[in-house]
GROMACS .gro file of C-alpha atoms in nm:
model
  365
    1MET     CA    1  13.576  20.461  17.869
    2GLU     CA    2  13.862  20.631  18.046
    3LYS     CA    3  13.810  20.886  18.306
    4SER     CA    4  13.949  21.223  18.223
    5ALA     CA    5  14.160  21.421  18.474
    6ASN     CA    6  13.868  21.610  18.567
    7ASP     CA    7  13.691  21.301  18.680
    8SER     CA    8  14.018  21.165  18.890
    9ASN     CA    9  14.005  21.415  19.151
   10THR     CA   10  13.847  21.274  19.452
   11SER     CA   11  13.780  21.621  19.620
   12LYS     CA   12  13.547  21.742  19.341
   13LYS     CA   13  13.168  21.731  19.330
   14ARG     CA   14  12.985  21.536  19.062
   15LEU     CA   15  12.770  21.703  18.810
   16LEU     CA   16  12.624  21.364  18.723
   17GLY     CA   17  12.274  21.321  18.884
   18LEU     CA   18  12.196  21.684  18.918
   19THR     CA   19  11.876  21.815  18.763
   20THR     CA   20  11.870  22.107  18.527
   21ALA     CA   21  11.739  22.346  18.814
   22GLU     CA   22  12.037  22.224  19.032
   23LEU     CA   23  12.293  22.292  18.755
   24LYS     CA   24  12.146  22.629  18.705
   25GLN     CA   25  12.208  22.693  19.076
   26VAL     CA   26  12.571  22.560  19.042
   27ALA     CA   27  12.616  22.808  18.740
   28GLN     CA   28  12.501  23.103  18.945
   29GLN     CA   29  12.699  22.994  19.251
   30LEU     CA   30  13.010  23.018  19.035
   31GLY     CA   31  12.935  23.348  18.889
   32MET     CA   32  12.795  23.218  18.558
   33PRO     CA   33  12.450  23.306  18.401
   34ALA     CA   34  12.172  23.073  18.492
   35PHE     CA   35  12.135  22.963  18.123
   36THR     CA   36  12.491  22.797  18.151
   37GLY     CA   37  12.330  22.521  18.397
   38GLY     CA   38  12.106  22.442  18.092
   39GLN     CA   39  12.416  22.411  17.856
   40ILE     CA   40  12.567  22.191  18.111
   41ALA     CA   41  12.271  21.967  18.111
   42LYS     CA   42  12.275  21.918  17.759
   43TRP     CA   43  12.637  21.829  17.762
   44LEU     CA   44  12.569  21.566  18.044
   45TYR     CA   45  12.242  21.412  17.927
   46GLU     CA   46  12.215  21.481  17.559
   47LYS     CA   47  12.580  21.458  17.463
   48GLY     CA   48  12.692  21.221  17.739
   49VAL     CA   49  13.038  21.395  17.795
   50MET     CA   50  13.306  21.234  18.016
   51SER     CA   51  13.488  21.551  18.098
   52ILE     CA   52  13.413  21.934  18.152
   53ASP     CA   53  13.684  22.006  17.888
   54GLU     CA   54  13.432  21.864  17.623
   55MET     CA   55  13.172  22.132  17.714
   56THR     CA   56  13.298  22.358  17.406
   57ASN     CA   57  13.028  22.606  17.405
   58LEU     CA   58  13.120  22.712  17.761
   59SER     CA   59  13.390  22.981  17.769
   60LYS     CA   60  13.748  22.856  17.878
   61GLN     CA   61  13.724  23.067  18.189
   62ASN     CA   62  13.370  22.916  18.275
   63ARG     CA   63  13.503  22.578  18.218
   64GLU     CA   64  13.799  22.623  18.447
   65ARG     CA   65  13.558  22.771  18.716
   66LEU     CA   66  13.336  22.468  18.685
   67SER     CA   67  13.634  22.221  18.694
   68ASN     CA   68  13.797  22.368  19.004
   69GLU     CA   69  13.499  22.244  19.209
   70TYR     CA   70  13.321  21.991  19.008
   71CYS     CA   71  13.388  21.699  18.756
   72VAL     CA   72  13.127  21.498  18.542
   73GLY     CA   73  13.163  21.215  18.792
   74ALA     CA   74  13.107  20.921  18.544
   75MET     CA   75  13.273  20.588  18.663
   76PRO     CA   76  13.296  20.297  18.412
   77PRO     CA   77  13.233  19.947  18.521
   78ILE     CA   78  13.510  19.768  18.700
   79ASP     CA   79  13.416  19.403  18.588
   80CYS     CA   80  13.175  19.248  18.347
   81GLN     CA   81  13.056  18.893  18.240
   82ARG     CA   82  12.926  18.821  17.917
   83SER     CA   83  12.672  18.530  17.838
   84VAL     CA   84  12.636  18.326  17.526
   85ASP     CA   85  12.290  18.487  17.477
   86GLY     CA   86  12.428  18.845  17.464
   87THR     CA   87  12.340  18.936  17.821
   88ILE     CA   88  12.620  19.141  18.004
   89LYS     CA   89  12.641  19.176  18.365
   90TYR     CA   90  12.845  19.475  18.474
   91LEU     CA   91  12.985  19.576  18.823
   92PHE     CA   92  12.983  19.941  18.872
   93PRO     CA   93  13.176  20.124  19.141
   94VAL     CA   94  12.970  20.308  19.406
   95VAL     CA   95  13.079  20.674  19.513
   96THR     CA   96  12.846  20.753  19.800
   97THR     CA   97  12.582  20.589  20.008
   98GLY     CA   98  12.328  20.714  20.246
   99ASN     CA   99  11.993  20.884  20.241
  100SER     CA  100  12.103  21.221  20.088
  101GLY     CA  101  12.008  21.316  19.725
  102ASP     CA  102  12.355  21.468  19.706
  103SER     CA  103  12.550  21.353  19.403
  104GLY     CA  104  12.852  21.339  19.638
  105ILE     CA  105  13.230  21.375  19.604
  106SER     CA  106  13.398  21.184  19.338
  107GLY     CA  107  13.604  20.873  19.425
  108HIS     CA  108  13.534  20.514  19.487
  109SER     CA  109  13.393  20.393  19.820
  110GLY     CA  110  13.510  20.040  19.777
  111LEU     CA  111  13.142  19.927  19.707
  112PHE     CA  112  12.994  19.807  19.388
  113VAL     CA  113  12.647  19.714  19.248
  114GLU     CA  114  12.525  19.504  18.960
  115THR     CA  115  12.375  19.613  18.643
  116VAL     CA  116  12.252  19.375  18.351
  117PHE     CA  117  12.227  19.462  17.983
  118ILE     CA  118  11.962  19.230  17.806
  119PRO     CA  119  11.962  19.271  17.429
  120ASP     CA  120  11.665  19.120  17.250
  121GLY     CA  121  11.618  19.172  16.888
  122ASP     CA  122  11.545  19.544  16.827
  123ARG     CA  123  11.491  19.603  17.217
  124ALA     CA  124  11.780  19.642  17.470
  125THR     CA  125  11.672  19.652  17.844
  126LEU     CA  126  11.902  19.761  18.115
  127CYS     CA  127  11.831  19.631  18.481
  128VAL     CA  128  11.981  19.887  18.723
  129SER     CA  129  12.022  19.876  19.108
  130SER     CA  130  11.903  20.125  19.371
  131GLN     CA  131  12.083  20.008  19.674
  132VAL     CA  132  12.395  19.839  19.792
  133GLY     CA  133  12.249  19.520  19.945
  134CYS     CA  134  11.880  19.512  20.043
  135LYS     CA  135  11.684  19.520  20.382
  136MET     CA  136  11.401  19.310  20.238
  137ASN     CA  137  11.575  18.981  20.279
  138CYS     CA  138  11.348  18.784  20.045
  139LEU     CA  139  11.438  18.412  20.091
  140PHE     CA  140  11.512  18.350  19.723
  141CYS     CA  141  11.736  18.655  19.657
  142GLN     CA  142  12.115  18.649  19.688
  143THR     CA  143  12.118  19.035  19.746
  144GLY     CA  144  11.932  19.022  20.055
  145LYS     CA  145  12.176  18.778  20.213
  146GLN     CA  146  12.441  19.052  20.164
  147GLY     CA  147  12.280  19.266  20.444
  148PHE     CA  148  12.227  19.648  20.361
  149GLU     CA  149  12.517  19.872  20.294
  150GLY     CA  150  12.333  20.196  20.186
  151ASN     CA  151  12.117  20.378  19.939
  152LEU     CA  152  12.263  20.484  19.594
  153SER     CA  153  12.272  20.846  19.523
  154ALA     CA  154  12.084  20.946  19.204
  155ALA     CA  155  12.433  21.005  19.047
  156ASP     CA  156  12.532  20.635  19.129
  157ILE     CA  157  12.197  20.511  18.986
  158LEU     CA  158  12.230  20.706  18.681
  159ASN     CA  159  12.600  20.633  18.640
  160GLN     CA  160  12.481  20.266  18.557
  161ILE     CA  161  12.320  20.420  18.240
  162TYR     CA  162  12.564  20.703  18.180
  163ALA     CA  163  12.886  20.490  18.185
  164LEU     CA  164  12.727  20.177  18.030
  165PRO     CA  165  12.927  20.090  17.702
  166GLU     CA  166  12.603  20.002  17.535
  167ARG     CA  167  12.415  20.310  17.646
  168ASP     CA  168  12.314  20.426  17.298
  169GLN     CA  169  12.138  20.102  17.231
  170LEU     CA  170  11.903  20.122  17.521
  171THR     CA  171  11.528  20.121  17.474
  172ASN     CA  172  11.416  20.046  17.820
  173VAL     CA  173  11.529  20.061  18.194
  174VAL     CA  174  11.393  19.841  18.480
  175PHE     CA  175  11.462  19.904  18.838
  176MET     CA  176  11.481  19.543  18.921
  177GLY     CA  177  11.853  19.507  19.021
  178GLN     CA  178  11.991  19.513  19.371
  179GLY     CA  179  11.777  19.677  19.629
  180GLU     CA  180  11.425  19.789  19.695
  181PRO     CA  181  11.350  20.110  19.487
  182MET     CA  182  11.083  20.232  19.720
  183ASP     CA  183  11.324  20.213  20.016
  184ASN     CA  184  11.512  20.460  19.825
  185LEU     CA  185  11.257  20.654  19.679
  186ASP     CA  186  11.392  21.023  19.682
  187ASN     CA  187  11.696  20.923  19.472
  188VAL     CA  188  11.489  20.690  19.251
  189LEU     CA  189  11.236  20.962  19.163
  190LYS     CA  190  11.515  21.212  19.102
  191THR     CA  191  11.686  20.968  18.869
  192THR     CA  192  11.360  20.914  18.670
  193GLU     CA  193  11.300  21.285  18.671
  194ILE     CA  194  11.631  21.334  18.486
  195LEU     CA  195  11.558  21.047  18.253
  196THR     CA  196  11.206  21.176  18.157
  197ALA     CA  197  11.282  21.558  18.169
  198ALA     CA  198  11.282  21.748  17.839
  199ASP     CA  199  11.624  21.891  17.931
  200GLY     CA  200  11.740  21.558  18.059
  201TYR     CA  201  11.738  21.224  17.854
  202ALA     CA  202  11.370  21.322  17.745
  203TRP     CA  203  11.257  20.963  17.768
  204SER     CA  204  10.894  20.861  17.778
  205PRO     CA  205  10.820  20.733  18.132
  206LYS     CA  206  10.682  20.421  17.947
  207ARG     CA  207  11.035  20.324  17.894
  208ILE     CA  208  11.103  20.282  18.265
  209THR     CA  209  10.949  20.019  18.504
  210VAL     CA  210  11.011  20.046  18.880
  211SER     CA  211  10.970  19.742  19.095
  212SER     CA  212  10.855  19.694  19.445
  213VAL     CA  213  10.757  19.434  19.711
  214GLY     CA  214  10.519  19.682  19.827
  215VAL     CA  215  10.638  19.945  20.091
  216LYS     CA  216  10.366  20.129  20.281
  217ASN     CA  217  10.349  20.516  20.213
  218LYS     CA  218  10.630  20.486  19.963
  219LEU     CA  219  10.455  20.288  19.695
  220LYS     CA  220  10.162  20.529  19.707
  221ARG     CA  221  10.389  20.815  19.676
  222PHE     CA  222  10.543  20.667  19.375
  223LEU     CA  223  10.224  20.626  19.202
  224ASP     CA  224  10.122  20.974  19.268
  225GLU     CA  225  10.450  21.133  19.170
  226SER     CA  226  10.570  20.907  18.891
  227GLN     CA  227  10.385  20.803  18.545
  228CYS     CA  228  10.664  20.515  18.500
  229HIS     CA  229  10.526  20.153  18.499
  230VAL     CA  230  10.525  19.966  18.818
  231ALA     CA  231  10.599  19.600  18.873
  232ILE     CA  232  10.522  19.428  19.198
  233SER     CA  233  10.702  19.130  19.329
  234MET     CA  234  10.422  18.890  19.431
  235HIS     CA  235  10.543  18.542  19.427
  236SER     CA  236  10.249  18.408  19.610
  237PRO     CA  237   9.891  18.534  19.642
  238LEU     CA  238   9.863  18.369  19.990
  239HIS     CA  239   9.958  18.570  20.294
  240GLU     CA  240  10.114  18.336  20.510
  241GLN     CA  241  10.309  18.172  20.222
  242ARG     CA  242  10.425  18.506  20.090
  243LEU     CA  243  10.535  18.595  20.433
  244SER     CA  244  10.748  18.281  20.449
  245LEU     CA  245  10.921  18.388  20.129
  246MET     CA  246  10.925  18.760  20.171
  247PRO     CA  247  10.926  18.936  20.528
  248ALA     CA  248  10.798  19.249  20.371
  249GLU     CA  249  10.464  19.091  20.369
  250LYS     CA  250  10.431  19.149  20.727
  251ALA     CA  251  10.443  19.539  20.684
  252MET     CA  252  10.224  19.561  20.372
  253HIS     CA  253  10.015  19.241  20.275
  254ILE     CA  254   9.987  19.174  19.912
  255SER     CA  255   9.603  19.222  19.933
  256GLU     CA  256   9.682  19.582  20.046
  257VAL     CA  257   9.915  19.637  19.768
  258VAL     CA  258   9.656  19.526  19.506
  259GLU     CA  259   9.380  19.740  19.652
  260LEU     CA  260   9.623  20.051  19.647
  261LEU     CA  261   9.694  19.962  19.291
  262LYS     CA  262   9.320  19.951  19.203
  263GLN     CA  263   9.285  20.332  19.291
  264TYR     CA  264   9.499  20.412  18.978
  265ASP     CA  265   9.437  20.402  18.616
  266PHE     CA  266   9.635  20.138  18.416
  267THR     CA  267   9.384  20.108  18.118
  268HIS     CA  268   9.604  20.345  17.904
  269GLN     CA  269   9.956  20.347  17.848
  270ARG     CA  270  10.093  20.315  18.211
  271ARG     CA  271  10.127  19.955  18.283
  272CYS     CA  272  10.102  19.754  18.622
  273SER     CA  273  10.263  19.402  18.625
  274PHE     CA  274  10.326  19.127  18.877
  275GLU     CA  275  10.657  18.943  18.910
  276TYR     CA  276  10.612  18.581  19.002
  277ILE     CA  277  10.903  18.359  19.049
  278CYS     CA  278  10.780  17.979  19.046
  279PHE     CA  279  10.884  17.720  19.269
  280SER     CA  280  10.800  17.367  19.203
  281GLY     CA  281  10.504  17.227  19.394
  282LEU     CA  282  10.510  17.543  19.618
  283ASN     CA  283  10.346  17.825  19.434
  284ASP     CA  284  10.285  17.709  19.083
  285THR     CA  285   9.958  17.506  19.135
  286LEU     CA  286   9.606  17.594  19.015
  287GLU     CA  287   9.498  17.692  19.350
  288HIS     CA  288   9.747  17.953  19.345
  289GLY     CA  289   9.603  18.052  18.992
  290ARG     CA  290   9.262  18.063  19.137
  291GLU     CA  291   9.386  18.297  19.424
  292ILE     CA  292   9.576  18.535  19.172
  293VAL     CA  293   9.249  18.573  18.963
  294ARG     CA  294   9.043  18.653  19.270
  295LEU     CA  295   9.319  18.883  19.407
  296VAL     CA  296   9.364  19.097  19.090
  297LYS     CA  297   8.994  19.099  18.972
  298GLY     CA  298   8.905  19.441  18.847
  299LEU     CA  299   9.275  19.551  18.806
  300GLU     CA  300   9.418  19.599  18.453
  301CYS     CA  301   9.755  19.413  18.478
  302ARG     CA  302   9.973  19.141  18.368
  303VAL     CA  303  10.168  18.858  18.538
  304ASN     CA  304  10.539  18.761  18.453
  305LEU     CA  305  10.609  18.409  18.543
  306ILE     CA  306  10.972  18.353  18.614
  307ARG     CA  307  11.156  18.022  18.654
  308PHE     CA  308  11.367  18.018  18.989
  309HIS     CA  309  11.726  17.946  18.940
  310GLN     CA  310  11.938  17.809  19.245
  311ILE     CA  311  12.137  18.027  19.463
  312PRO     CA  312  12.373  17.903  19.719
  313ASN     CA  313  12.229  17.770  20.050
  314VAL     CA  314  11.875  17.822  19.950
  315ASP     CA  315  11.652  17.495  19.919
  316LEU     CA  316  11.394  17.612  19.714
  317PRO     CA  317  11.305  17.380  19.374
  318GLY     CA  318  11.274  17.550  19.041
  319ALA     CA  319  10.943  17.496  18.859
  320ASP     CA  320  10.901  17.260  18.581
  321LEU     CA  321  10.817  17.426  18.258
  322SER     CA  322  10.509  17.236  18.190
  323ARG     CA  323  10.365  17.353  18.521
  324MET     CA  324  10.436  17.698  18.445
  325GLU     CA  325  10.260  17.661  18.112
  326GLN     CA  326   9.957  17.518  18.293
  327LEU     CA  327   9.950  17.818  18.524
  328ARG     CA  328  10.007  18.072  18.250
  329ASP     CA  329   9.723  17.908  18.039
  330TYR     CA  330   9.482  17.904  18.344
  331LEU     CA  331   9.556  18.270  18.424
  332THR     CA  332   9.510  18.369  18.062
  333ALA     CA  333   9.183  18.166  18.019
  334ASN     CA  334   9.059  18.363  18.327
  335GLY     CA  335   9.133  18.707  18.212
  336VAL     CA  336   9.501  18.760  18.343
  337PHE     CA  337   9.727  18.827  18.078
  338THR     CA  338  10.021  18.619  18.167
  339THR     CA  339  10.365  18.545  18.019
  340ILE     CA  340  10.664  18.320  18.092
  341ARG     CA  341  10.965  18.532  18.088
  342ALA     CA  342  11.268  18.394  17.907
  343SER     CA  343  11.577  18.306  18.114
  344ARG     CA  344  11.858  18.514  18.022
  345GLY     CA  345  12.235  18.486  18.111
  346GLN     CA  346  12.217  18.133  18.272
  347ASP     CA  347  12.586  18.065  18.180
  348ILE     CA  348  12.692  18.374  18.408
  349PHE     CA  349  12.608  18.517  18.748
  350ALA     CA  350  12.302  18.681  18.599
  351ALA     CA  351  12.063  18.671  18.886
  352CYS     CA  352  12.078  18.954  19.132
  353GLY     CA  353  12.346  18.953  19.382
  354LEU     CA  354  12.568  18.655  19.265
  355LEU     CA  355  12.839  18.841  19.104
  356SER     CA  356  12.870  19.107  19.350
  357THR     CA  357  12.875  18.829  19.640
  358GLU     CA  358  13.166  18.651  19.458
  359LYS     CA  359  13.343  18.967  19.416
  360LYS     CA  360  13.318  19.040  19.786
  361LYS     CA  361  13.428  18.697  19.868
  362ASN     CA  362  13.740  18.730  19.655
  363GLN     CA  363  13.820  19.068  19.818
  364LYS     CA  364  13.810  18.917  20.147
  365GLN     CA  365  14.033  18.622  20.060
   0.00000   0.00000   0.00000
């Protein structure tokens, strides 16, 4: 996908990432009828155009008015790696960072984020990022070791879908890439609003999963304001051990997270899950299994066990498959639906933060 001339001017504001209500305001500010904003929304989120010139049901005069100040603002990936299993990791440029929900001025900031496309039979999942770097600094995550460089705007989150070469194949999106989604909640909610709005992508919220380590106040707000699935990074049911792996445990204990989740209904279509990276001899024992069963009792949920893959300078051992199977069978036998997630993209930098870390290192060199 090549950028059009409309998209190459760094002084123009981006239409991408604006809701239909915001697009109607843009239209009115430029002297157009409000309904023109709805037409623009269809061109963006239904048609996926890459330039304003493609919006052919807008008059030539209105297209010129719009393109004088705005561009679509889609930015194609700057790098990718392809796995033998079909997984593709992309690096997308970032235009703006900060706390604003503004889509920002077009032009590359010099930063980038990772996005992973995971095809699986008749399903295709995209793992998107919500921040450049991350404040959470989990011991086992390469992204946290990059430090925090900023929140992605809704436009930059959405761009990972909009400018994806395989976008028409997508069946699901998971916010499990770089960053803590609840730490950038305004822009994450705005993105999911566009994805689920009838005049946006018109997706069911059941096609979207948002992950979190558990951020006080923010997690509750997400549960109240969204119907998307939620996935909690547990990794240990034991407070002290989880704290040693995840500093965020200090601010919101896993027990507090679970108690909050128990206030919501996950017995119908909305799903609650726990991500659980297994480390050999550390958190994969039957004692951990018993604590997980005790912790989630009364909560409709599932547990996804994930094998740890080594990252540089982290001395944590990956779990043995037989121990993971033993833990899965114990949890399932005790009423906690549990799966072992298949590892994908092992021959490329598929784990969060590895490809972008390598790219930054090469830039410095």
